[in-house]
Amino acid sequence: MSLFSCKSSKREWKPLEDHSCTDVPWLLLFILFCIGMGFICGFTIATGAAARLLSGYDSYGNICGQKNVKVEGIVNSGLDLTQKKYVFFLDPCNIDLVHQKIKSLALCVSACPRKELKTLADVQKFAETNGSNLCSYELLPSEYTTDPRAAKLCPKYPVPESAPIPFFHRCAPVNISCYAKFAEALITLVSDSSVLHRLISGVMTSKEIIMGLCLLSLVLSMILMVIIRYISRVLVWILTILVILGSLGGTGVLWWLYAKERMSASAVETQIAKENLQALLIYAISATVFTVVLLLIMLVMRKRVALTIALFHVAGKVFIHLPLLVFQPFWTFFVLILFWTYWTTVLLFLGTTGNPVPNEEGFVEFRMAGPLKYMWWYHVVGLIWISEFILACQQMTVAGAVVTYYFTREKRNLPFTPILASVNRLVCYHLGTVAKGSFIITLVKIPRMILMYIHTQLKGKENACARCMLKACICCLWCLEKCLTYLNQNAYTATAINSTNFCTSAKDAFVILVENALRVAAINTVGDFMLFLGKVLIVCSTGLAGIMLLNYQRDYTTWVLPLIIVCLFAFLVAHCFLSIYEMVVDVLFLCFAIDTKYNDGSPGREFYMDKVLMEFVENSRKSMREAGRGGGAEGRELKPMASGASSS
């Protein structure tokens, strides 16, 4: 009985020996789903939505720049507008937030007004000079100043200076004050509109500095990746020291700037100076609290980094042998940008798809009837599933390359390009597994997004109990999504090792992770925390540079928003780079756990692991023996995973 249970509980792991197709039905289902996405795109183009989106159309259903067909019951429809290629809105700054559209009469015109027109006489002169009629079609230019209907059928003046949007043939106001009004309507938390105007002017004034700081964050992220490759053994301590110095230095600089600003506040009593002084105080207090919490966490976790340091060292070797791993975020980001561009374009097509229907104002709207009006739901599911599929392909590619590195005893015998070999295995054998894993994440994300949308729509209307339940459900789904994402990543690693289907790989990976729960917790706390410190280092460095540069504009620019934009961009860039390193460490850990479970270093059962990890195994065995005599908790935590040898 014990022999049977032993055999059934142990699975034969044969790294990279077998290659077979996995989860083929799910690949077929994913292909059918993508064909459905293509059908939506083709349907929108075939029904003329693409022409309406790109060329633009007026309020009577006429597409600008071409001859049109008469719409029954709509005056001014079916016009020949071959010479009128641009859409002009009589009141472009009037936004209907409920229906998310410009609440204004739209016309097709020959040219956009390139200068401000202050009166109807100027509009009339513009029509006579440029041949572009900015009033409704039934009014002749000679009637602009005499016909009483002109107040309703002519643009609201002063008519702002406009320029056509490239590729979309819409006349858009050049002055940013109009866009500030858009933002004022969207941001309901800002009660004083002048504050928003100053924030937007601060961004526009500091745009060169913002671009330079974003480039700086990109350079710092690449430098940190290079440093990780060559000094991974001491990386943890270097990052710890730098983050401590950076957080202390940044906090000190913020308090120094606050004191300096407060001393000079009496000399410059402007609203902008007061806002900057208040922002500096908030920044300084936040930085102080963050620094204290950071130091306490480092103090508690200082003794729990032995395996993390060993894995980081091996991860550094992986990047030396597989330098193309550094560029994985670029390819993934590039593919995501292409897909998101396609998805957004089709979504815009969907917004102009349908049959022309007169609305309550007598103008034309394009609406879909029947089941077709739910196509955008299918399109939204496609956004989530295909985006997750692309990210999962990156995870499988990285897992396959790292698995190839780990389970190749002679590193000189590695394939010429392990990354391309991993991509080849993914495309030939494991796309179905990736499709299934990404679909599971999609099933969790969709309900969470629906609940978040409901919570947003009911804000201020639901009672406290309903609000609490909604937030609890959203939080639970978020936690479930993170757990499934971590399990999926390990399932992809198991698939890359044994070429098993998703469910089998997920079960095998889950068993290994449960058997090593303490070490999983240590890696996911210490390792992820160290990488988080790297992100903090890049954000702090970029933010400090931003404070020093933007400080020279403090008397005439509110630089709160520019600094927030720069810091967010810096964090996203650092996350893209360091997430690859985090992925490599997680894959190495699962390989290490499998290696130590089924091998013990004896002849015929030699370890695959690097010498650094072998040293850790020996040290942990020694610590276990010492802890066995002393009964300490540290020994229990460092218990080696080579129990498979002893149990057999």
Coordinates of C-alpha atoms in Angstrom, one line a residue, residues 134 179 235 275 288 316 368 376 395 410 444 459 464 614 622 642:
L134 CA -19.5 77.7 -41.6
Y179 CA -9.7 71.1 -23.8
L235 CA 22.3 43.4 -5.7
E275 CA -0.3 75.7 -3.8
T288 CA 8.8 60.7 5.9
G316 CA 22.1 37.3 -13.4
M368 CA -27.6 49.1 -34.6
W376 CA -19.3 45.6 -28.5
Q395 CA 5.5 34.3 -19.8
E410 CA 26.6 21.8 -20.1
V444 CA -12.1 36.6 -13.3
K459 CA -21.5 56.2 -6.4
A464 CA -23.3 51.7 3.1
M614 CA 24.2 23.8 -4.4
K622 CA 23.8 22.2 7.9
A642 CA 15.5 16.9 -1.0

